[in-house]
Structure formats: structure tokens, C-alpha cells
Short mmCIF file of C-alpha atoms in Angstrom, two decimals:
data_model
loop_
_atom_site.label_atom_id
_atom_site.label_comp_id
_atom_site.label_asym_id
_atom_site.label_seq_id
_atom_site.Cartn_x
_atom_site.Cartn_y
_atom_site.Cartn_z
CA MET A 1 -106.55 48.11 111.84
CA SER A 2 -107.64 47.00 108.83
CA GLU A 3 -106.05 47.73 105.74
CA ALA A 4 -109.48 49.11 103.98
CA GLY A 5 -109.00 51.11 107.37
CA LYS A 6 -105.71 52.56 106.24
CA VAL A 7 -106.86 53.24 103.79
CA GLN A 8 -109.80 55.31 104.39
CA ILE A 9 -107.56 56.77 106.86
CA ALA A 10 -104.86 58.22 104.86
CA LEU A 11 -107.35 58.83 101.87
CA THR A 12 -108.84 61.37 104.45
CA GLY A 13 -105.73 62.35 105.41
CA ALA A 14 -104.52 63.15 101.41
CA GLY A 15 -108.46 65.00 101.06
CA GLN A 16 -107.41 67.95 103.90
CA MET A 17 -103.87 68.33 102.65
CA MET A 18 -105.79 69.03 99.35
CA LEU A 19 -108.09 71.59 100.92
CA GLY A 20 -104.62 73.05 102.35
CA LYS A 21 -104.60 71.90 106.35
CA SER A 22 -101.68 70.48 107.84
CA ASP A 23 -103.83 67.83 109.41
CA GLY A 24 -104.06 66.04 107.34
CA LEU A 25 -99.92 65.07 106.78
CA ARG A 26 -100.54 63.48 110.64
CA ARG A 27 -102.97 60.80 109.26
CA GLN A 28 -100.52 59.64 106.70
CA ASP A 29 -97.60 56.37 107.72
CA LEU A 30 -94.74 58.30 106.67
CA SER A 31 -92.48 54.41 108.07
CA ILE A 32 -91.33 53.03 105.48
CA ASP A 33 -93.91 50.67 105.00
CA GLY A 34 -95.87 53.10 103.85
CA PHE A 35 -93.96 54.88 101.82
CA TRP A 36 -94.31 51.62 100.25
CA ASP A 37 -97.98 51.03 100.65
CA SER A 38 -99.27 53.94 99.28
CA PHE A 39 -98.29 52.06 95.20
CA MET A 40 -101.71 50.41 96.85
CA ALA A 41 -102.94 53.95 96.13
CA ILE A 42 -101.92 52.92 91.81
CA PRO A 43 -104.80 50.41 91.89
CA LEU A 44 -106.97 52.11 93.55
CA ALA A 45 -106.93 54.84 91.23
CA ALA A 46 -107.10 52.03 87.86
CA PRO A 47 -111.00 51.65 87.80
CA PRO A 48 -111.41 55.13 86.82
CA LEU A 49 -108.38 55.43 84.97
CA LEU A 50 -109.75 52.33 83.66
CA VAL A 51 -112.69 54.63 81.43
CA GLY A 52 -110.13 57.22 80.57
CA TRP A 53 -108.08 54.70 79.10
CA ILE A 54 -110.66 53.25 76.94
CA ALA A 55 -112.57 56.80 75.99
CA SER A 56 -109.08 57.72 75.43
CA ALA A 57 -108.91 55.57 73.38
CA SER A 58 -112.24 55.73 71.16
CA ASP A 59 -111.30 59.26 70.88
CA TYR A 60 -107.56 57.92 69.44
CA LEU A 61 -109.21 55.46 67.13
CA VAL A 62 -111.45 57.65 64.94
CA ARG A 63 -108.97 59.62 63.80
CA PRO A 64 -107.53 59.23 60.48
CA GLY A 65 -104.59 57.41 59.77
CA ALA A 66 -104.86 55.81 63.73
CA GLN A 67 -103.56 52.41 63.94
CA GLY A 68 -103.72 49.71 66.52
CA THR A 69 -106.44 48.05 68.43
CA ARG A 70 -108.59 49.14 71.33
CA PHE A 71 -107.53 46.80 73.59
CA SER A 72 -103.30 48.03 72.13
CA VAL A 73 -104.64 51.79 73.11
CA VAL A 74 -105.88 51.19 76.41
CA ALA A 75 -102.45 49.21 77.06
CA ALA A 76 -100.83 52.03 75.81
CA ASN A 77 -102.89 53.97 78.15
CA ALA A 78 -102.24 52.10 80.85
CA VAL A 79 -97.69 52.12 80.24
CA ILE A 80 -98.32 54.97 79.75
CA GLU A 81 -99.97 56.30 82.27
CA PHE A 82 -97.59 54.24 84.92
CA ALA A 83 -94.44 55.90 84.09
CA ALA A 84 -95.88 58.81 84.33
CA TRP A 85 -97.08 58.19 88.09
CA VAL A 86 -93.76 56.87 89.56
CA LEU A 87 -91.16 57.95 86.45
CA PRO A 88 -91.41 61.82 87.97
CA LEU A 89 -91.11 60.23 92.24
CA LEU A 90 -88.17 58.48 90.85
CA LEU A 91 -86.76 61.87 89.25
CA LEU A 92 -87.58 63.51 92.62
CA GLY A 93 -85.36 60.77 95.11
CA LEU A 94 -82.81 61.40 92.93
CA ALA A 95 -82.85 65.08 92.45
CA ALA A 96 -84.87 65.88 96.93
CA ARG A 97 -81.14 65.48 98.27
CA ARG A 98 -79.31 68.51 96.11
CA ALA A 99 -82.70 70.04 96.63
CA GLY A 100 -82.60 70.35 99.92
CA ILE A 101 -85.75 69.05 100.73
CA ALA A 102 -85.04 64.61 101.49
CA ASP A 103 -86.95 65.58 104.57
CA ARG A 104 -89.66 65.81 103.20
CA PHE A 105 -89.49 63.00 99.84
CA ILE A 106 -92.05 60.05 101.82
CA ALA A 107 -94.54 62.84 103.49
CA TYR A 108 -94.89 64.35 99.18
CA VAL A 109 -94.61 60.92 97.38
CA VAL A 110 -96.47 59.68 100.35
CA SER A 111 -99.94 61.99 100.18
CA THR A 112 -98.98 62.53 96.06
CA ASN A 113 -99.88 58.59 95.56
CA TRP A 114 -103.19 58.52 98.13
CA ALA A 115 -104.24 61.98 96.21
CA SER A 116 -103.79 60.04 93.20
CA VAL A 117 -106.28 57.79 94.14
CA ILE A 118 -108.81 61.31 94.56
CA ILE A 119 -108.37 62.48 92.08
CA ALA A 120 -108.82 59.75 89.39
CA TRP A 121 -112.62 58.85 90.90
CA TYR A 122 -112.64 63.18 90.51
CA MET A 123 -112.76 63.17 86.81
CA LEU A 124 -114.52 59.72 86.66
CA PRO A 125 -117.52 61.80 85.29
CA ILE A 126 -115.92 63.85 82.88
CA SER A 127 -115.15 60.04 81.81
CA LEU A 128 -117.95 58.85 81.91
CA LEU A 129 -119.13 61.29 79.71
CA ARG A 130 -116.49 61.48 77.55
CA LEU A 131 -117.12 57.18 76.49
CA LEU A 132 -121.08 58.24 76.27
CA MET A 133 -121.66 61.18 74.42
CA PRO A 134 -118.35 61.91 72.45
CA ASP A 135 -120.10 64.36 70.67
CA SER A 136 -120.01 66.74 73.19
CA GLY A 137 -116.88 67.58 72.76
CA ASP A 138 -116.70 71.75 73.52
CA PHE A 139 -118.47 71.13 76.18
CA ILE A 140 -116.18 67.83 77.85
CA ALA A 141 -113.33 69.96 76.61
CA SER A 142 -114.84 73.10 78.60
CA LEU A 143 -115.48 71.14 81.99
CA SER A 144 -112.05 69.26 81.68
CA LEU A 145 -110.31 72.00 81.70
CA VAL A 146 -112.11 73.36 84.73
CA ALA A 147 -111.49 70.75 86.77
CA PHE A 148 -107.92 69.98 85.53
CA LEU A 149 -107.18 73.34 86.83
CA GLY A 150 -109.25 72.70 89.86
CA THR A 151 -107.19 69.92 90.36
CA MET A 152 -103.98 71.45 89.46
CA ILE A 153 -104.66 74.40 92.84
CA LEU A 154 -105.46 71.44 94.52
CA VAL A 155 -102.24 69.36 93.98
CA TRP A 156 -100.55 72.32 95.02
CA ARG A 157 -102.18 73.18 98.08
CA LEU A 158 -100.83 69.14 98.93
CA THR A 159 -97.44 70.38 97.81
CA ASN A 160 -96.63 72.50 100.48
CA VAL A 161 -98.12 70.58 102.94
CA ALA A 162 -96.12 68.21 102.21
CA ILE A 163 -93.21 69.70 101.56
CA GLY A 164 -93.75 72.61 104.27
CA LYS A 165 -91.30 74.01 103.76
CA GLY A 166 -92.61 76.76 102.06
CA ALA A 167 -94.52 78.69 99.21
CA ALA A 168 -91.99 79.04 96.50
CA ILE A 169 -90.08 75.59 96.93
CA ALA A 170 -93.55 74.23 96.90
CA THR A 171 -94.00 76.10 94.09
CA ALA A 172 -90.95 74.85 92.15
CA VAL A 173 -91.55 71.06 92.95
CA PHE A 174 -95.66 71.61 92.29
CA SER A 175 -93.93 73.05 88.48
CA ALA A 176 -90.98 70.44 88.56
CA MET A 177 -93.15 67.57 89.73
CA PHE A 178 -95.87 68.88 86.11
CA VAL A 179 -92.79 69.25 83.39
CA ALA A 180 -91.53 65.59 84.10
CA SER A 181 -95.17 63.88 84.52
CA ILE A 182 -96.24 65.96 81.34
CA ALA A 183 -92.62 64.76 79.69
CA THR A 184 -93.32 61.68 80.83
CA VAL A 185 -95.74 61.93 79.04
CA TYR A 186 -95.36 62.63 75.77
CA LEU A 187 -92.00 60.29 76.04
CA PHE A 188 -93.75 57.70 76.23
CA ALA A 189 -96.10 58.35 74.18
CA TRP A 190 -93.57 58.52 71.38
CA LEU A 191 -91.32 55.16 72.12
CA LEU A 192 -95.55 53.13 72.12
CA GLY A 193 -96.66 55.34 68.97
#
């Protein structure tokens, strides 16, 4: 099967999992190769993420006292996004055995990596609005909040299917990963100024 075919199957599976369908997990390649291949999701998510980084740079640079160039702010956003993607997964890997989910770690990583591609493209229209209509702040903020809440529901469903140990464990993993991601964003934003 071609690489594009494998990616399509993985994305379809992640989409099904986000809808709470456990059949989607069977579409994921849960081998060691599948684990590493799932990080191909990062370059697949990069184009819509780049639009968001550019919009964010535009928002940042109009603030009084803002420092840097558009390129430096976009580059900082890219570093922050990459760290927020990978570092929480690394921390989960270190805690997985102690948390009793070591047997589901690969399923979780593979599924969330591919789901991140879907989410990045799902959020693209909002990033484009931020970029093309910068004066529509309140409307875009409301739209972003609704999209964010919808995304959280979808990611929780995916987590529940991937972990496969019930809603309480899924909620604990989901919450821990959410907190780890936010903490990583703030830490790297502070480190990068």
C-alpha cells in the first residue's frame, strides 16, 4: 500500500475515534513502525498551523512594546507548537507504566498524532479569518471558543477509545495531557520571550 493510502486510513481511523467509534482504532498501525510513522502527522499539519502562526504573529506585533520580526515570532510559534506536541507525549511515556496505561501508550500516541492533523485543518478557517479580518476580534474569539470546545470533546472521545480503560482513566489522561500541553506552551513562550 502507498504511503498516501496508509495516511488516509490512519486519518479516517482517527476521525472515527474522535466520533467515539472504536472501529477507528483498528485502522491505526500500532506497530513500532506505525508509532514512528505517525509523527509524519507533524509536517502534514504544518501548512494550516503556519497560517495560525502568521496570524498570531500579526496579533502580537501590533501590541505596544512587542519585539521581534514577523519571521522571528512565526519561528517561535513553530518551536512552541512542536514542543507542545512532543513534550507531553514524552512525559506520558515516562509515566505510562506507573499510570497503568503502558499497554495503550502506542495506541494513544498514534491516534492523537493523526487526530492532530484533522484538528489543524479543522481550525484553518479561523486562522484565515484572523489573518484576513484582523478587526473582527470579538467574532473570531467567539468562533474560536466554540471550535476549541468542540475540539476538546472530540479529543476526549479519541482518548477514551485509544486508552480503552473507561471514562475515568480517559478523563485523567486527557486532563493530564491538556495541562502538560498548556504548561509547555507557557514555558516555551517564556523561554523564547
